[in-house]
CSV table of C-alpha atoms in Angstrom, one decimal:
chain,number,residue,atom,x,y,z
A,1,UNK,CA,20.7,-25.1,-24.8
A,2,UNK,CA,22.2,-24.1,-28.4
A,3,UNK,CA,22.6,-20.1,-28.7
A,4,UNK,CA,19.8,-20.3,-31.1
A,5,UNK,CA,17.6,-22.3,-29.4
A,6,UNK,CA,18.1,-19.4,-26.5
A,7,UNK,CA,17.3,-16.4,-29.1
A,8,UNK,CA,14.5,-18.7,-30.5
A,9,UNK,CA,13.0,-19.3,-26.7
A,10,UNK,CA,13.5,-15.8,-26.0
A,11,UNK,CA,11.7,-14.6,-29.0
A,12,UNK,CA,8.8,-16.8,-28.1
A,13,UNK,CA,8.0,-14.7,-25.4
A,14,UNK,CA,8.5,-11.8,-26.4
A,15,UNK,CA,5.8,-12.3,-29.3
A,16,UNK,CA,4.0,-14.3,-26.1
A,17,UNK,CA,4.3,-11.0,-23.8
A,18,UNK,CA,3.2,-8.6,-27.0
A,19,UNK,CA,-0.1,-10.5,-27.9
A,20,UNK,CA,-1.0,-10.2,-24.0
A,21,UNK,CA,-0.1,-6.7,-23.8
A,22,UNK,CA,-2.7,-6.2,-26.5
A,23,UNK,CA,-5.5,-8.7,-25.0
A,24,UNK,CA,-5.0,-7.5,-21.6
A,25,UNK,CA,-7.7,-4.0,-20.6
A,26,UNK,CA,-6.7,-2.1,-17.5
A,27,UNK,CA,-10.1,-2.9,-15.8
A,28,UNK,CA,-10.4,0.8,-14.9
A,29,UNK,CA,-13.5,0.5,-14.2
A,30,UNK,CA,-13.3,-1.9,-11.4
A,31,UNK,CA,-10.5,0.3,-9.2
A,32,UNK,CA,-12.8,3.5,-10.4
A,33,UNK,CA,-15.4,2.0,-8.5
A,34,UNK,CA,-16.2,3.8,-4.8
A,35,UNK,CA,-14.7,2.9,-2.1
A,36,UNK,CA,-17.1,1.5,0.3
A,37,UNK,CA,-16.5,4.1,3.8
A,38,UNK,CA,-18.1,4.2,6.6
A,39,UNK,CA,-21.0,6.1,8.0
A,40,UNK,CA,-21.2,8.5,10.8
A,41,UNK,CA,-24.8,9.2,12.2
A,42,UNK,CA,-25.1,12.3,14.4
A,43,UNK,CA,-27.6,14.0,17.2
A,44,UNK,CA,-29.7,16.9,15.3
A,45,UNK,CA,-27.0,19.5,16.9
A,46,UNK,CA,-24.8,17.8,14.1
A,47,UNK,CA,-21.4,17.8,16.4
A,48,UNK,CA,-22.2,14.9,18.4
A,49,UNK,CA,-21.8,11.2,17.1
A,50,UNK,CA,-24.6,8.3,17.6
A,51,UNK,CA,-22.3,5.9,16.1
A,52,UNK,CA,-20.7,4.5,13.3
A,53,UNK,CA,-22.5,2.3,11.2
A,54,UNK,CA,-20.1,0.3,8.2
A,55,UNK,CA,-18.8,-3.2,7.2
A,56,UNK,CA,-15.1,-1.8,6.1
A,57,UNK,CA,-13.7,1.5,8.0
A,58,UNK,CA,-12.7,3.8,5.6
A,59,UNK,CA,-12.8,7.3,5.1
A,60,UNK,CA,-11.6,8.1,1.9
A,61,UNK,CA,-9.4,11.7,1.7
A,62,UNK,CA,-8.4,13.3,-2.1
A,63,UNK,CA,-5.2,13.7,-3.4
A,64,UNK,CA,-4.9,17.5,-1.8
A,65,UNK,CA,-5.9,15.4,1.8
A,66,UNK,CA,-2.7,13.1,1.4
A,67,UNK,CA,-0.4,16.3,0.0
A,68,UNK,CA,-1.2,18.5,3.4
A,69,UNK,CA,0.7,14.9,5.0
A,70,UNK,CA,4.4,15.8,5.1
A,71,UNK,CA,5.0,12.4,5.9
A,72,UNK,CA,2.7,10.2,4.6
A,73,UNK,CA,3.0,9.8,1.1
A,74,UNK,CA,7.3,9.9,1.1
A,75,UNK,CA,7.1,7.2,4.2
A,76,UNK,CA,5.1,4.6,2.3
A,77,UNK,CA,7.2,6.0,-0.7
A,78,UNK,CA,10.5,4.3,2.1
A,79,UNK,CA,8.6,1.2,3.3
A,80,UNK,CA,6.7,0.2,-0.3
A,81,UNK,CA,8.2,1.9,-3.8
A,82,UNK,CA,11.1,4.2,-3.2
A,83,UNK,CA,10.9,4.4,-7.3
A,84,UNK,CA,6.9,5.1,-7.6
A,85,UNK,CA,7.4,8.6,-8.8
A,86,UNK,CA,9.9,7.2,-12.0
A,87,UNK,CA,9.5,3.9,-12.5
A,88,UNK,CA,6.3,3.1,-15.4
A,89,UNK,CA,4.4,0.6,-13.0
A,90,UNK,CA,6.6,-2.0,-12.9
A,91,UNK,CA,9.7,-3.3,-11.2
A,92,UNK,CA,11.8,-5.8,-13.4
A,93,UNK,CA,14.0,-7.1,-11.1
A,94,UNK,CA,10.7,-7.6,-8.8
A,95,UNK,CA,8.2,-8.5,-10.5
A,96,UNK,CA,10.9,-11.1,-12.4
A,97,UNK,CA,11.3,-12.5,-9.0
A,98,UNK,CA,7.9,-12.7,-7.9
A,99,UNK,CA,6.8,-14.6,-10.6
A,100,UNK,CA,10.2,-17.1,-10.6
A,101,UNK,CA,8.6,-17.9,-6.9
A,102,UNK,CA,5.6,-18.1,-7.6
A,103,UNK,CA,6.5,-20.3,-10.7
A,104,UNK,CA,8.8,-22.8,-8.1
A,105,UNK,CA,5.6,-23.6,-5.9
A,106,UNK,CA,7.9,-22.8,-3.1
A,107,UNK,CA,4.8,-19.4,-2.0
A,108,UNK,CA,3.8,-16.3,-2.9
A,109,UNK,CA,4.6,-13.2,-3.7
A,110,UNK,CA,2.5,-10.3,-3.6
A,111,UNK,CA,3.1,-6.8,-6.1
A,112,UNK,CA,6.2,-5.4,-6.0
A,113,UNK,CA,5.0,-1.4,-7.0
A,114,UNK,CA,2.6,0.6,-5.6
A,115,UNK,CA,0.7,0.6,-9.1
A,116,UNK,CA,1.4,-2.9,-9.5
A,117,UNK,CA,-1.2,-3.5,-6.0
A,118,UNK,CA,-3.8,-1.1,-7.5
A,119,UNK,CA,-4.0,-2.9,-10.7
A,120,UNK,CA,-3.9,-6.4,-8.5
A,121,UNK,CA,-7.4,-5.4,-6.8
A,122,UNK,CA,-9.3,-5.8,-10.2
A,123,UNK,CA,-8.1,-9.8,-9.5
A,124,UNK,CA,-7.8,-10.3,-6.0
A,125,UNK,CA,-10.0,-8.0,-4.5
A,126,UNK,CA,-10.0,-9.1,-1.5
A,127,UNK,CA,-6.4,-9.9,-1.2
A,128,UNK,CA,-6.0,-13.3,-0.8
A,129,UNK,CA,-2.9,-14.0,-2.3
A,130,UNK,CA,-4.2,-16.6,-4.4
A,131,UNK,CA,-3.4,-15.3,-8.0
A,132,UNK,CA,-3.0,-17.4,-10.7
A,133,UNK,CA,0.5,-17.2,-13.4
A,134,UNK,CA,-2.1,-15.8,-15.7
A,135,UNK,CA,-3.9,-13.8,-13.5
A,136,UNK,CA,-0.1,-12.6,-12.2
A,137,UNK,CA,1.1,-11.4,-15.7
A,138,UNK,CA,-2.4,-9.8,-16.4
A,139,UNK,CA,-1.8,-7.8,-13.3
A,140,UNK,CA,1.8,-6.8,-13.8
A,141,UNK,CA,0.8,-5.6,-17.7
A,142,UNK,CA,-2.3,-3.9,-16.0
A,143,UNK,CA,0.0,-1.8,-14.0
A,144,UNK,CA,2.2,-0.9,-17.0
A,145,UNK,CA,-0.5,-0.1,-19.0
A,146,UNK,CA,-2.4,1.6,-16.1
A,147,UNK,CA,1.0,3.4,-15.2
A,148,UNK,CA,0.7,5.0,-18.6
A,149,UNK,CA,-3.4,6.0,-18.1
A,150,UNK,CA,-3.3,8.2,-15.0
A,151,UNK,CA,-1.1,10.1,-12.9
A,152,UNK,CA,0.8,9.3,-10.3
A,153,UNK,CA,-1.3,11.5,-7.9
A,154,UNK,CA,-4.1,9.2,-9.1
A,155,UNK,CA,-2.3,6.5,-8.5
A,156,UNK,CA,-0.9,7.0,-4.9
A,157,UNK,CA,-4.5,8.1,-4.5
A,158,UNK,CA,-6.2,5.0,-5.1
A,159,UNK,CA,-3.4,3.6,-3.1
A,160,UNK,CA,-3.7,5.0,0.2
A,161,UNK,CA,-7.1,5.0,0.2
A,162,UNK,CA,-7.7,1.2,-0.6
A,163,UNK,CA,-4.9,-0.3,1.9
A,164,UNK,CA,-5.6,-2.5,4.9
A,165,UNK,CA,-3.9,-1.0,7.8
A,166,UNK,CA,-4.5,-3.2,9.9
A,167,UNK,CA,-6.9,-3.1,13.2
A,168,UNK,CA,-9.7,-3.4,11.0
A,169,UNK,CA,-8.5,0.0,9.2
A,170,UNK,CA,-8.5,0.5,5.6
A,171,UNK,CA,-7.1,3.1,4.3
A,172,UNK,CA,-4.9,5.8,5.7
A,173,UNK,CA,-7.6,8.3,6.8
A,174,UNK,CA,-9.1,5.5,8.9
A,175,UNK,CA,-5.6,3.7,10.4
A,176,UNK,CA,-4.5,7.3,11.6
A,177,UNK,CA,-8.2,8.1,13.5
A,178,UNK,CA,-7.1,4.3,14.6
A,179,UNK,CA,-3.6,4.3,16.1
A,180,UNK,CA,-4.1,8.4,16.5
A,181,UNK,CA,-7.0,9.7,16.8
A,182,UNK,CA,-5.9,12.1,14.6
A,183,UNK,CA,-6.3,13.5,10.5
A,184,UNK,CA,-3.9,12.8,8.3
A,185,UNK,CA,-2.6,16.0,7.9
A,186,UNK,CA,-2.0,16.1,11.8
A,187,UNK,CA,0.3,12.9,11.7
A,188,UNK,CA,4.0,13.4,12.8
A,189,UNK,CA,6.8,11.6,11.1
A,190,UNK,CA,6.7,9.1,14.3
A,191,UNK,CA,3.4,8.2,13.4
A,192,UNK,CA,3.5,8.2,9.5
A,193,UNK,CA,6.6,6.2,9.4
A,194,UNK,CA,4.1,3.8,11.4
A,195,UNK,CA,1.2,3.2,9.3
A,196,UNK,CA,4.3,3.2,6.4
A,197,UNK,CA,5.0,0.5,8.3
A,198,UNK,CA,2.1,-1.5,8.7
A,199,UNK,CA,1.2,-2.7,4.7
A,200,UNK,CA,3.9,-5.4,5.3
A,201,UNK,CA,2.3,-7.1,7.9
A,202,UNK,CA,-0.9,-5.8,8.6
A,203,UNK,CA,-2.5,-8.9,9.8
A,204,UNK,CA,0.4,-9.4,12.6
A,205,UNK,CA,1.9,-6.5,14.0
A,206,UNK,CA,0.6,-4.5,16.5
A,207,UNK,CA,1.5,-1.0,18.0
A,208,UNK,CA,0.5,-2.4,21.5
A,209,UNK,CA,3.7,-3.0,23.3
A,210,UNK,CA,1.8,-5.3,25.3
A,211,UNK,CA,1.0,-7.6,22.4
A,212,UNK,CA,5.1,-9.0,22.5
A,213,UNK,CA,6.6,-10.0,19.4
A,214,UNK,CA,3.8,-8.7,16.7
A,215,UNK,CA,5.0,-5.4,18.6
A,216,UNK,CA,8.6,-5.9,18.6
A,217,UNK,CA,8.6,-6.6,14.8
A,218,UNK,CA,6.2,-3.0,14.1
A,219,UNK,CA,9.2,-0.8,15.9
A,220,UNK,CA,11.5,-3.3,13.7
A,221,UNK,CA,9.8,-2.1,10.5
A,222,UNK,CA,9.1,1.3,11.5
A,223,UNK,CA,12.6,1.3,12.2
A,224,UNK,CA,13.4,0.6,8.9
A,225,UNK,CA,11.5,2.8,7.4
A,226,UNK,CA,12.8,5.7,9.0
A,227,UNK,CA,15.6,4.5,7.4
A,228,UNK,CA,14.7,4.8,4.2
A,229,UNK,CA,13.3,8.1,4.7
A,230,UNK,CA,17.0,9.2,5.3
A,231,UNK,CA,18.2,7.0,2.4
A,232,UNK,CA,15.8,8.8,0.3
A,233,UNK,CA,16.9,12.3,1.3
A,234,UNK,CA,13.5,13.1,3.1
A,235,UNK,CA,15.0,13.6,6.3
A,236,UNK,CA,18.4,13.6,8.6
A,237,UNK,CA,19.7,11.1,10.1
A,238,UNK,CA,19.4,13.2,13.6
A,239,UNK,CA,15.7,13.0,12.7
A,240,UNK,CA,15.4,9.6,12.3
A,241,UNK,CA,17.5,8.9,16.0
A,242,UNK,CA,15.5,12.0,17.6
A,243,UNK,CA,11.9,9.5,16.6
A,244,UNK,CA,10.5,7.6,19.9
A,245,UNK,CA,7.6,5.1,18.5
A,246,UNK,CA,4.7,6.6,19.1
A,247,UNK,CA,1.5,5.8,21.4
A,248,UNK,CA,-1.3,5.1,20.3
A,249,UNK,CA,-4.7,6.4,21.6
A,250,UNK,CA,-6.4,4.0,24.6
A,251,UNK,CA,-8.1,1.3,24.1
A,252,UNK,CA,-6.4,0.7,19.7
A,253,UNK,CA,-4.0,-1.6,18.9
A,254,UNK,CA,-5.6,-4.5,18.5
A,255,UNK,CA,-4.2,-5.7,14.8
A,256,UNK,CA,-4.7,-8.6,14.2
């Protein structure tokens, strides 16, 4: 390929991207749609629950509630997207790597950043991972635009309320209650790191030691999250070394 041909191809690609950028609209109506939640019915005293009636185990939390959890957001940044607060919606290297894998037909690469994962909801609401290349490109463009349209707080809150975290739990509040029987504001460092580890393989990881390999894989991912929190200056190495993998509440841990 000559230098002139290479330049021509680059110009064509840039022109094509600009056309798509001006065409793709951020599906903000989809992203703003109310998320399905659990409904808890109580006896007349207003305190004793009759039961939970739901098809999705989710309890939506606000940005204010998330901010009260000291380690939750930093743990997710360490696990999923360390540059979330400063990036423009996508990771150039991560996006290119994902697109190359998709184009090669050797597998599917999920959304690279937290913002992309939020944008992805509009194109893959069931998180099946079977986007076409066209949909993947639209997802990337939507993520770039979304980063300009909405605050980091809005994007993070949307993500933490939507994401699947294993054992039928959707969103961080449901995960905190499912695994540890506490609201997110009461999560310890160790517990927050475990929940942040779950998105990597939520259908496989299992916090029950009796599960064997799925438990060992989750512990390894949990250690990875803690190491990255040290890297990011959120905690010290001494704090990380002092952590023990958190025990789940009784009768839980049937992830997968």
